[in-house]
Tab-separated table of C-alpha atoms in Angstrom:
chain	number	residue	atom	x	y	z
A	1	MET	CA	24.853	10.214	36.802
A	2	GLU	CA	23.755	8.126	33.852
A	3	GLU	CA	27.314	7.193	33.162
A	4	GLN	CA	27.754	5.699	36.663
A	5	LEU	CA	24.660	3.503	36.673
A	6	PRO	CA	24.811	0.529	34.335
A	7	GLN	CA	21.878	0.198	32.014
A	8	PRO	CA	20.228	-3.189	32.148
A	9	ASP	CA	20.356	-5.491	29.192
A	10	ILE	CA	16.726	-6.166	28.324
A	11	ALA	CA	15.785	-8.560	25.550
A	12	THR	CA	11.975	-8.673	25.982
A	13	PRO	CA	9.412	-5.910	25.612
A	14	GLN	CA	8.509	-6.318	29.324
A	15	PRO	CA	11.040	-4.130	31.125
A	16	THR	CA	12.827	-6.126	33.771
A	17	PRO	CA	15.897	-4.416	35.135
A	18	VAL	CA	18.799	-6.806	35.399
A	19	GLU	CA	21.669	-6.447	37.757
A	20	GLU	CA	24.685	-8.500	38.466
A	21	ASN	CA	23.772	-9.047	42.096
A	22	VAL	CA	20.139	-10.048	41.646
A	23	SER	CA	19.358	-13.246	43.556
A	24	GLU	CA	18.810	-16.099	41.135
A	25	GLN	CA	16.487	-17.752	43.548
A	26	ARG	CA	13.985	-14.905	43.358
A	27	LEU	CA	14.017	-14.697	39.602
A	28	THR	CA	13.765	-18.411	39.023
A	29	ASN	CA	11.076	-19.187	41.604
A	30	PRO	CA	8.594	-16.356	41.683
A	31	LEU	CA	5.643	-16.909	43.990
A	32	PRO	CA	2.155	-16.010	42.810
A	33	GLY	CA	1.076	-12.448	43.336
A	34	TRP	CA	-2.023	-13.387	45.246
A	35	LEU	CA	-0.058	-15.129	48.000
A	36	PRO	CA	0.706	-12.125	50.221
A	37	THR	CA	-2.891	-10.943	49.933
A	38	ALA	CA	-4.104	-14.389	50.914
A	39	GLY	CA	-1.700	-14.377	53.818
A	40	VAL	CA	-3.038	-11.088	55.089
A	41	ILE	CA	-6.630	-12.282	54.798
A	42	LEU	CA	-5.696	-15.471	56.652
A	43	LEU	CA	-4.136	-13.377	59.431
A	44	ILE	CA	-7.344	-11.377	59.776
A	45	LEU	CA	-9.459	-14.545	59.894
A	46	ILE	CA	-7.219	-16.056	62.578
A	47	SER	CA	-7.512	-12.934	64.716
A	48	ILE	CA	-11.311	-12.902	64.344
A	49	PHE	CA	-11.407	-16.582	65.291
A	50	ALA	CA	-9.197	-15.930	68.310
A	51	ILE	CA	-11.408	-13.056	69.487
A	52	THR	CA	-14.635	-15.050	69.158
A	53	ASN	CA	-13.070	-18.033	70.933
A	54	VAL	CA	-11.820	-15.792	73.713
A	55	ARG	CA	-15.257	-14.259	74.203
A	56	ARG	CA	-16.937	-17.649	74.008
A	57	SER	CA	-14.594	-19.181	76.604
A	58	ALA	CA	-14.744	-16.151	78.931
A	59	ALA	CA	-18.514	-15.802	78.876
A	60	PRO	CA	-20.376	-18.357	80.949
A	61	ALA	CA	-23.281	-20.193	79.451
A	62	THR	CA	-26.313	-18.008	79.936
A	63	PRO	CA	-29.742	-19.564	79.963
A	64	GLY	CA	-32.695	-17.766	78.437
A	65	PRO	CA	-34.418	-15.098	80.527
A	66	ALA	CA	-36.969	-16.418	83.013
A	67	PRO	CA	-40.550	-15.336	82.385
A	68	SER	CA	-42.039	-12.884	84.846
A	69	ALA	CA	-44.595	-14.013	87.426
A	70	VAL	CA	-47.421	-12.162	85.660
A	71	PRO	CA	-47.605	-13.092	81.990
A	72	SER	CA	-48.181	-10.025	79.871
A	73	VAL	CA	-50.731	-10.658	77.176
A	74	ARG	CA	-50.248	-7.532	75.174
A	75	SER	CA	-49.954	-8.813	71.657
A	76	ASN	CA	-53.130	-6.955	70.578
A	77	GLN	CA	-52.266	-3.670	72.208
A	78	PRO	CA	-50.820	-0.817	70.181
A	79	LEU	CA	-47.156	-0.067	70.662
A	80	SER	CA	-46.110	3.220	72.171
A	81	PRO	CA	-43.909	5.624	70.189
A	82	LEU	CA	-41.076	4.562	72.506
A	83	ALA	CA	-41.106	1.002	71.206
A	84	THR	CA	-39.071	1.864	68.134
A	85	GLN	CA	-36.677	4.360	69.723
A	86	SER	CA	-33.055	3.288	69.781
A	87	ALA	CA	-32.618	4.169	73.464
A	88	PHE	CA	-35.546	1.971	74.437
A	89	LEU	CA	-34.429	-0.908	72.222
A	90	SER	CA	-30.954	-0.678	73.736
A	91	LEU	CA	-32.503	-0.749	77.207
A	92	GLN	CA	-34.475	-3.879	76.342
A	93	ALA	CA	-31.409	-5.657	74.958
A	94	SER	CA	-29.277	-4.773	77.990
A	95	LEU	CA	-32.059	-5.839	80.296
A	96	ALA	CA	-32.296	-9.242	78.611
A	97	THR	CA	-28.548	-9.726	79.044
A	98	LEU	CA	-28.668	-8.701	82.704
A	99	SER	CA	-31.632	-10.950	83.384
A	100	ALA	CA	-29.803	-13.937	81.926
A	101	HIS	CA	-26.664	-13.066	83.899
A	102	VAL	CA	-28.199	-12.634	87.358
A	103	THR	CA	-29.881	-16.035	87.225
A	104	THR	CA	-26.423	-17.614	86.942
A	105	LEU	CA	-24.809	-15.585	89.757
A	106	SER	CA	-23.012	-17.893	92.160
A	107	THR	CA	-23.654	-17.458	95.871
A	108	GLN	CA	-20.767	-19.728	96.830
A	109	ASP	CA	-17.651	-20.210	94.743
A	110	SER	CA	-16.472	-23.771	95.304
A	111	THR	CA	-13.189	-23.093	93.498
A	112	LEU	CA	-12.238	-20.674	96.276
A	113	THR	CA	-12.708	-23.095	99.157
A	114	PRO	CA	-9.402	-23.106	101.111
A	115	PRO	CA	-7.509	-26.396	101.426
A	116	THR	CA	-8.279	-28.529	104.459
A	117	LEU	CA	-5.071	-29.068	106.417
A	118	ASP	CA	-4.094	-31.186	109.418
A	119	LEU	CA	-1.628	-28.868	111.049
A	120	PRO	CA	-0.173	-30.528	114.178
A	121	LEU	CA	2.569	-32.962	113.266
A	122	GLY	CA	1.683	-35.430	115.986
A	123	PHE	CA	5.202	-36.466	117.046
A	124	THR	CA	4.697	-35.593	120.695
A	125	GLN	CA	3.475	-38.596	122.667
B	1	MET	CA	15.827	-2.113	20.910
B	2	GLY	CA	16.413	-2.473	24.621
B	3	VAL	CA	14.569	-0.544	27.345
B	4	ARG	CA	16.524	2.032	29.249
B	5	PHE	CA	15.544	2.766	32.863
B	6	SER	CA	15.803	6.124	34.436
B	7	PRO	CA	18.451	6.719	37.058
B	8	LEU	CA	15.695	7.094	39.665
B	9	ALA	CA	14.202	3.710	38.834
B	10	LEU	CA	17.616	2.120	38.933
B	11	ARG	CA	18.421	3.819	42.236
B	12	LEU	CA	15.105	2.614	43.732
B	13	TRP	CA	15.839	-0.923	42.624
B	14	GLN	CA	19.299	-0.754	44.101
B	15	THR	CA	18.003	0.490	47.488
B	16	ARG	CA	15.357	-2.167	47.986
B	17	PRO	CA	15.173	-3.593	51.596
B	18	ASP	CA	17.526	-6.503	51.126
B	19	ARG	CA	20.189	-4.029	50.089
B	20	ILE	CA	19.936	-1.516	52.836
B	21	GLY	CA	19.321	-3.923	55.707
B	22	ILE	CA	16.518	-3.623	58.203
B	23	PRO	CA	14.576	-0.448	57.519
B	24	LYS	CA	14.344	2.071	60.269
B	25	GLY	CA	11.175	2.562	62.252
B	26	LEU	CA	8.706	0.147	63.799
B	27	GLY	CA	6.858	-0.370	60.553
B	28	GLY	CA	10.074	-1.303	58.882
B	29	ARG	CA	11.000	-3.693	61.666
B	30	VAL	CA	7.599	-5.356	61.374
B	31	LEU	CA	7.977	-5.511	57.649
B	32	SER	CA	11.400	-7.090	58.055
B	33	LEU	CA	9.570	-10.075	59.484
B	34	ALA	CA	7.519	-10.351	56.318
B	35	PRO	CA	8.337	-13.116	53.940
B	36	ARG	CA	11.061	-12.413	51.515
B	37	PHE	CA	8.690	-12.893	48.616
B	38	LEU	CA	7.545	-9.316	49.108
B	39	THR	CA	10.655	-8.291	47.284
B	40	LEU	CA	10.120	-10.636	44.394
B	41	PRO	CA	10.473	-9.052	41.032
B	42	ARG	CA	6.788	-9.539	40.271
B	43	LEU	CA	5.793	-7.458	43.302
B	44	ARG	CA	8.425	-4.837	43.219
B	45	CYS	CA	6.310	-2.497	41.197
B	46	TYR	CA	3.953	-1.945	44.163
B	47	ASP	CA	6.384	-2.652	46.996
B	48	GLN	CA	5.671	0.606	48.809
B	49	SER	CA	1.872	0.278	48.955
B	50	MET	CA	1.955	-3.396	49.851
B	51	ARG	CA	4.464	-2.702	52.585
B	52	LYS	CA	2.180	-0.092	54.120
B	53	ILE	CA	-0.924	-2.252	53.825
B	54	PHE	CA	0.799	-5.273	55.326
B	55	SER	CA	2.239	-3.281	58.226
B	56	PHE	CA	-1.141	-1.728	58.974
B	57	LEU	CA	-2.945	-5.050	58.954
B	58	VAL	CA	-0.328	-6.701	61.161
B	59	PHE	CA	-0.710	-3.896	63.672
B	60	LEU	CA	-4.465	-4.413	63.594
B	61	ALA	CA	-4.215	-8.159	64.069
B	62	LEU	CA	-1.457	-8.313	66.680
B	63	PRO	CA	-3.520	-7.000	69.650
B	64	ALA	CA	-6.287	-9.446	68.834
B	65	LEU	CA	-3.871	-12.338	68.532
B	66	LEU	CA	-2.119	-11.391	71.735
B	67	ALA	CA	-5.303	-10.601	73.648
B	68	LEU	CA	-6.156	-13.123	76.293
B	69	PRO	CA	-9.355	-13.350	78.221
B	70	VAL	CA	-9.256	-11.765	81.664
B	71	GLY	CA	-10.098	-15.076	83.366
B	72	ALA	CA	-7.229	-16.946	81.777
B	73	SER	CA	-4.700	-16.060	84.466
B	74	SER	CA	-7.024	-17.068	87.302
B	75	GLN	CA	-7.817	-20.307	85.483
B	76	GLN	CA	-4.090	-21.001	85.287
B	77	ALA	CA	-3.696	-20.115	88.958
B	78	TYR	CA	-6.527	-22.493	89.811
B	79	GLN	CA	-4.904	-25.313	87.844
B	80	ASP	CA	-1.634	-24.627	89.644
B	81	TYR	CA	-3.433	-24.771	92.981
B	82	LEU	CA	-5.081	-28.073	92.135
B	83	TYR	CA	-1.712	-29.497	91.103
B	84	GLN	CA	-0.028	-28.373	94.319
B	85	PHE	CA	-2.921	-29.817	96.295
B	86	ASP	CA	-2.394	-33.206	94.625
B	87	VAL	CA	1.313	-33.077	95.396
B	88	TYR	CA	0.575	-32.124	99.004
B	89	ARG	CA	-1.830	-35.028	99.449
B	90	THR	CA	0.832	-37.447	98.216
B	91	MET	CA	3.498	-35.959	100.470
B	92	TYR	CA	1.158	-35.940	103.442
B	93	ARG	CA	0.412	-39.657	102.949
B	94	ASP	CA	4.150	-40.360	102.851
B	95	PHE	CA	4.591	-38.255	105.975
B	96	GLN	CA	1.819	-40.134	107.781
B	97	THR	CA	3.403	-43.490	106.860
B	98	ALA	CA	6.848	-42.386	108.020
B	99	ARG	CA	5.448	-40.918	111.221
B	100	GLY	CA	3.548	-44.131	111.958
B	101	GLU	CA	6.657	-46.242	111.469
B	102	PHE	CA	8.748	-43.982	113.672
B	103	LEU	CA	6.190	-43.936	116.465
B	104	LYS	CA	5.935	-47.727	116.231
B	105	PHE	CA	9.593	-48.793	115.891
B	106	GLN	CA	11.507	-45.763	117.266
B	107	THR	CA	14.622	-46.712	115.274
B	108	LEU	CA	17.206	-44.278	113.959
B	109	THR	CA	16.364	-45.185	110.377
B	110	SER	CA	12.674	-44.566	110.893
B	111	GLN	CA	13.496	-41.306	112.647
B	112	THR	CA	15.650	-40.130	109.745
B	113	THR	CA	12.986	-41.096	107.244
B	114	ALA	CA	10.300	-39.372	109.305
B	115	LEU	CA	12.362	-36.180	109.466
B	116	THR	CA	12.940	-36.191	105.693
B	117	LYS	CA	9.272	-36.759	104.932
B	118	THR	CA	8.212	-34.169	107.496
B	119	LYS	CA	10.421	-31.459	106.022
B	120	ALA	CA	9.190	-32.250	102.505
B	121	MET	CA	5.574	-32.089	103.683
B	122	LEU	CA	6.105	-28.811	105.532
B	123	THR	CA	7.641	-27.239	102.433
B	124	GLN	CA	4.800	-28.445	100.255
B	125	ARG	CA	2.213	-27.270	102.776
B	126	ALA	CA	3.593	-23.754	102.604
B	127	MET	CA	3.703	-23.999	98.815
B	128	LEU	CA	0.061	-25.126	98.710
B	129	LEU	CA	-1.128	-22.201	100.802
B	130	HIS	CA	1.071	-19.872	98.781
B	131	THR	CA	-0.552	-21.079	95.553
B	132	TYR	CA	-4.019	-20.650	97.019
B	133	LEU	CA	-3.275	-17.065	98.003
B	134	LEU	CA	-1.996	-16.405	94.488
B	135	LEU	CA	-5.318	-17.736	93.183
B	136	LEU	CA	-7.169	-15.312	95.437
B	137	GLY	CA	-4.939	-12.527	94.141
B	138	GLU	CA	-5.726	-13.349	90.520
B	139	ARG	CA	-9.445	-13.442	91.207
B	140	LEU	CA	-9.129	-10.136	93.030
B	141	ASN	CA	-7.499	-8.660	89.936
B	142	GLU	CA	-10.490	-9.775	87.865
B	143	ASP	CA	-13.091	-8.445	90.267
B	144	GLN	CA	-15.061	-5.453	89.067
B	145	GLY	CA	-17.488	-4.998	91.931
B	146	LEU	CA	-15.422	-4.110	94.998
B	147	THR	CA	-14.153	-0.598	95.643
B	148	PRO	CA	-10.503	0.353	95.017
B	149	GLU	CA	-10.014	0.757	98.767
B	150	GLU	CA	-11.214	-2.781	99.366
B	151	HIS	CA	-8.940	-4.051	96.624
B	152	LEU	CA	-6.003	-2.295	98.248
B	153	LEU	CA	-6.822	-3.661	101.689
B	154	TYR	CA	-7.120	-7.262	100.545
B	155	ARG	CA	-4.023	-7.073	98.365
B	156	SER	CA	-1.981	-5.799	101.296
B	157	GLN	CA	-3.258	-8.651	103.454
B	158	LEU	CA	-2.388	-11.162	100.760
B	159	THR	CA	1.085	-9.664	100.361
B	160	ALA	CA	1.817	-9.981	104.069
B	161	GLU	CA	0.666	-13.600	104.209
B	162	LEU	CA	2.553	-14.490	101.030
B	163	ALA	CA	5.730	-13.112	102.594
B	164	PHE	CA	5.189	-15.243	105.690
B	165	LEU	CA	4.620	-18.372	103.601
B	166	ASP	CA	7.753	-17.634	101.558
B	167	ARG	CA	9.750	-17.621	104.781
B	168	GLN	CA	8.055	-20.852	105.837
B	169	LYS	CA	8.994	-22.528	102.551
B	170	VAL	CA	12.623	-21.568	102.942
B	171	SER	CA	12.942	-22.428	106.625
B	172	ALA	CA	11.126	-25.773	106.288
B	173	ALA	CA	14.379	-27.386	105.096
B	174	ALA	CA	16.318	-26.237	108.143
B	175	PRO	CA	15.105	-28.488	111.036
B	176	ALA	CA	17.704	-31.045	112.109
B	177	THR	CA	15.459	-32.987	114.480
B	178	LEU	CA	11.822	-33.867	114.759
B	179	ALA	CA	11.554	-31.456	117.684
B	180	ASP	CA	12.818	-28.642	115.456
B	181	ALA	CA	10.331	-29.656	112.765
B	182	THR	CA	7.525	-29.594	115.316
B	183	ASN	CA	8.554	-26.102	116.447
B	184	HIS	CA	8.687	-24.962	112.836
B	185	SER	CA	5.201	-26.330	112.202
B	186	LYS	CA	3.908	-24.506	115.274
B	187	GLU	CA	4.726	-21.161	113.624
B	188	LEU	CA	2.126	-21.882	110.946
B	189	GLU	CA	-0.277	-23.446	113.437
B	190	GLU	CA	-0.272	-20.260	115.520
B	191	ARG	CA	-0.714	-18.004	112.505
B	192	TYR	CA	-3.261	-20.205	110.755
B	193	PRO	CA	-6.464	-18.829	112.343
B	194	LYS	CA	-5.594	-15.351	111.119
B	195	LEU	CA	-4.582	-16.718	107.704
B	196	TYR	CA	-7.760	-18.790	107.481
B	197	ALA	CA	-9.893	-15.750	108.361
B	198	ILE	CA	-8.227	-13.696	105.630
B	199	MET	CA	-8.672	-16.462	103.061
B	200	ARG	CA	-12.339	-16.925	103.896
B	201	GLU	CA	-13.029	-13.211	104.001
B	202	ILE	CA	-11.473	-12.533	100.610
B	203	ALA	CA	-13.240	-15.524	99.048
B	204	SER	CA	-16.580	-14.261	100.381
B	205	GLU	CA	-15.819	-10.705	99.290
B	206	LEU	CA	-15.190	-11.934	95.763
B	207	VAL	CA	-18.706	-13.377	95.727
B	208	ARG	CA	-20.036	-10.055	97.003
B	209	GLY	CA	-18.024	-8.264	94.325
B	210	ASN	CA	-19.734	-10.336	91.647
B	211	SER	CA	-23.117	-9.306	93.003
B	212	LEU	CA	-22.064	-5.663	93.201
B	213	ALA	CA	-21.001	-5.624	89.562
B	214	SER	CA	-24.462	-6.870	88.529
B	215	VAL	CA	-26.159	-4.392	90.863
B	216	ARG	CA	-24.169	-1.576	89.261
B	217	THR	CA	-25.402	-2.640	85.827
B	218	PHE	CA	-28.950	-2.792	87.145
B	219	ASP	CA	-28.663	0.730	88.557
B	220	GLN	CA	-27.536	2.045	85.170
B	221	LEU	CA	-30.427	0.383	83.370
B	222	PHE	CA	-32.931	1.554	85.986
B	223	GLY	CA	-31.626	5.101	85.617
B	224	ASN	CA	-32.003	4.871	81.843
B	225	ALA	CA	-35.542	3.510	82.175
B	226	LYS	CA	-36.523	6.309	84.562
B	227	THR	CA	-35.089	8.911	82.196
B	228	ILE	CA	-36.967	7.433	79.232
B	229	ALA	CA	-40.182	7.292	81.283
B	230	MET	CA	-39.891	10.860	82.563
B	231	ASP	CA	-38.890	12.353	79.201
B	232	ASN	CA	-41.778	10.677	77.365
B	233	ARG	CA	-44.388	10.868	80.070
B	234	ASN	CA	-46.829	12.882	77.956
B	235	LEU	CA	-47.009	10.154	75.327
B	236	PHE	CA	-49.067	7.995	77.670
B	237	PRO	CA	-52.605	8.412	78.978
B	238	PRO	CA	-52.959	9.390	82.664
B	239	GLU	CA	-53.832	5.848	83.770
B	240	LYS	CA	-50.698	4.498	82.144
B	241	GLN	CA	-48.620	7.216	83.759
B	242	VAL	CA	-49.861	6.066	87.177
B	243	THR	CA	-48.879	2.481	86.359
B	244	ILE	CA	-45.409	3.540	85.264
B	245	ASP	CA	-44.928	5.668	88.381
B	246	ARG	CA	-46.033	2.770	90.546
B	247	TRP	CA	-43.470	0.461	88.964
B	248	ILE	CA	-40.721	3.010	89.485
B	249	VAL	CA	-41.583	3.448	93.152
B	250	GLN	CA	-41.778	-0.306	93.704
B	251	ILE	CA	-38.405	-0.883	92.066
B	252	ALA	CA	-36.811	1.940	94.062
B	253	THR	CA	-38.168	0.516	97.318
B	254	LYS	CA	-36.863	-2.962	96.523
B	255	ARG	CA	-33.524	-1.483	95.547
B	256	THR	CA	-33.236	0.075	98.999
B	257	SER	CA	-33.929	-3.309	100.559
B	258	LEU	CA	-31.231	-4.883	98.369
B	259	GLN	CA	-28.734	-2.278	99.532
B	260	GLN	CA	-29.447	-3.201	103.145
B	261	THR	CA	-28.776	-6.847	102.296
B	262	LEU	CA	-25.502	-5.939	100.605
B	263	ASP	CA	-24.448	-3.829	103.593
B	264	THR	CA	-25.187	-6.764	105.918
B	265	PHE	CA	-23.147	-8.966	103.582
B	266	ALA	CA	-20.169	-6.609	103.849
B	267	GLN	CA	-20.397	-6.384	107.637
B	268	THR	CA	-20.565	-10.170	107.947
B	269	ASP	CA	-17.409	-10.502	105.890
B	270	GLN	CA	-15.624	-7.919	108.006
B	271	THR	CA	-16.598	-9.752	111.178
B	272	MET	CA	-15.424	-13.007	109.593
B	273	GLY	CA	-12.019	-11.463	108.922
B	274	LYS	CA	-11.577	-10.609	112.584
B	275	ALA	CA	-12.793	-13.911	114.047
B	276	ALA	CA	-10.346	-15.748	116.279
B	277	THR	CA	-11.133	-19.430	115.792
B	278	GLN	CA	-11.797	-21.575	112.783
B	279	SER	CA	-15.228	-22.644	114.008
B	280	GLU	CA	-16.270	-19.035	114.493
B	281	ILE	CA	-14.999	-18.181	111.022
B	282	ASP	CA	-16.973	-21.061	109.505
B	283	ARG	CA	-20.102	-19.801	111.232
B	284	TRP	CA	-19.687	-16.381	109.617
B	285	VAL	CA	-19.043	-18.081	106.287
B	286	SER	CA	-22.510	-19.645	106.522
B	287	GLU	CA	-24.038	-16.252	107.338
B	288	SER	CA	-22.304	-14.682	104.362
B	289	ALA	CA	-23.622	-17.407	102.096
B	290	LYS	CA	-27.151	-16.597	103.275
B	291	SER	CA	-26.618	-12.909	102.521
B	292	ALA	CA	-25.287	-13.792	99.076
B	293	ALA	CA	-28.326	-15.958	98.321
B	294	SER	CA	-30.708	-13.260	99.557
B	295	ALA	CA	-28.975	-10.577	97.500
B	296	LYS	CA	-29.167	-12.730	94.397
B	297	GLN	CA	-32.874	-13.411	94.906
B	298	GLN	CA	-33.613	-9.722	95.362
B	299	LEU	CA	-31.595	-8.829	92.291
B	300	VAL	CA	-33.476	-11.401	90.204
B	301	GLU	CA	-36.801	-9.919	91.361
B	302	LEU	CA	-35.613	-6.382	90.695
B	303	THR	CA	-34.518	-7.300	87.183
B	304	ALA	CA	-37.908	-8.906	86.541
B	305	ASN	CA	-39.661	-5.770	87.831
B	306	LEU	CA	-37.533	-3.619	85.560
B	307	GLY	CA	-38.596	-5.868	82.706
B	308	GLU	CA	-42.223	-5.188	83.616
B	309	LEU	CA	-41.529	-1.449	83.600
B	310	ALA	CA	-39.960	-1.761	80.156
B	311	ALA	CA	-42.990	-3.743	78.974
B	312	ALA	CA	-45.268	-1.005	80.323
B	313	LEU	CA	-43.300	1.605	78.394
B	314	GLN	CA	-43.436	-0.497	75.249
B	315	TYR	CA	-47.232	-0.399	74.904
B	316	GLN	CA	-49.502	2.573	74.695
B	317	TYR	CA	-52.139	1.361	77.148
C-alpha cells in the first residue's frame, strides 16, 4: 500500500502534504481561519433579526393595560404566599397581555368591506 | 529530513469533498453549498467537525430564515385586492365614457368602442370580486376563533363563488354585441345578492372569530385563577375567602352573559347569510356590528374583573 501512494515532498517542519493535483488557488490564497466561524455567527444573527422583525410586524401595537375602575391601594398590605409562586406570576403576565389585547379588538374590519359595484350596464334605453 | 504521512492520512486527503463530488446525504448536500474555503489547507485538519457544526447551524437557521408571519399572505392578498380595485375603477371610468358616447352618437365606431370597453370592464369586475374572495379565504386561514365546521362551511361557499367568477372572467370576452354583454352582466347581477350575503357573512364571522380567540384565552386564565384560588384557599383568612368567592361568582355570571352575546352574534351572521336583498343584508351587518361592540365591552370588563381577582389573591388581606 505504501508503495502505491506517493509520499509528499516536504521541505518545512510543518507537515503539509503535497500532491500533483492540489489547486494552486487554494494554496496561494488561503482565507483566514476565523472566516467560516464569523459566517456562521452572522447567519445566526440574521435569523434572530428576521424572527424579531417577523414578531414585531405581526403583533399589533398594544397600549398599556387600562386601570380598573376601583383603584387598589394595597401597597402597605402584606403579600400572600401566592404572590411569589410561578403559577401566579405566569397568570399575572398572561392577564396583562390579554388586557392589552382586548382593548385593541376591532369590532368592524374596514379592510374586509366588499367593493361597491354598479352592476347594470345601462345600455337599454 | 522530510515528513512521511501515513497511508490513511494520504487516503483521507485524496478523498476530500472536491475529489469525490457531492457527498451523499442531506447534510452533505447542504455542505456542498458551503464556500469552497472549507476545504482550504489551513482548515483541513478539522474538516469533519466544522462540516458537522456548519450543517447543524444551517439547519437551525433555515426555518427561522424561511419562516414568514401568518398575516403576510393576507397582507399580500389585501394589496392585490387594492390593486385590482384601482384597475377596475379606471376601466369602469373608460366604460362609462364609451357608454355615454354610444348613447349620444349611436355610431358604429362608438358602438364598437363601447363593446370593447364593456367586455374589459366585465372581465375586471369578475377579477376584482375574485381577488376579494381570495382575501377572505386568506383571512379565514389565519382565523383561530371559529370552529373547524364553520371554517369548512365558509371555505366551501368561497370555493363555489370563486368557480362562478372564474367562469365569468372567461366568458366576459365572448359577447359579440352590446345585447350579449348585457345578458352576460345579468348573470352576475342575478347572483350578486347571494354573493354579497356570503361576503358580508364571512367578513362578520372573521370579526366574531377574533373575539372568540380572545374569549378562549380568557377562559383558560379564569380556569387557572380558580384553580389557584381553590388550591390555596386555606392561606387566606375567612373574610378574604368570601371576597375571592364573590369575585369568582361575579366573573362566572358575566361570562354567561358574554356567551349569550356571542350566540346572538352568530345567529345574526347566519341570518345575514340567508338574506335576499342587499338592503336587508346591510341591516344585519349593522346588527352584527352592535353585537361585536357589546362582546368586546363585556370582554374588557371581564378581563378587568379577573385582574381584580388576581390582585385579591396577591395580598393576604
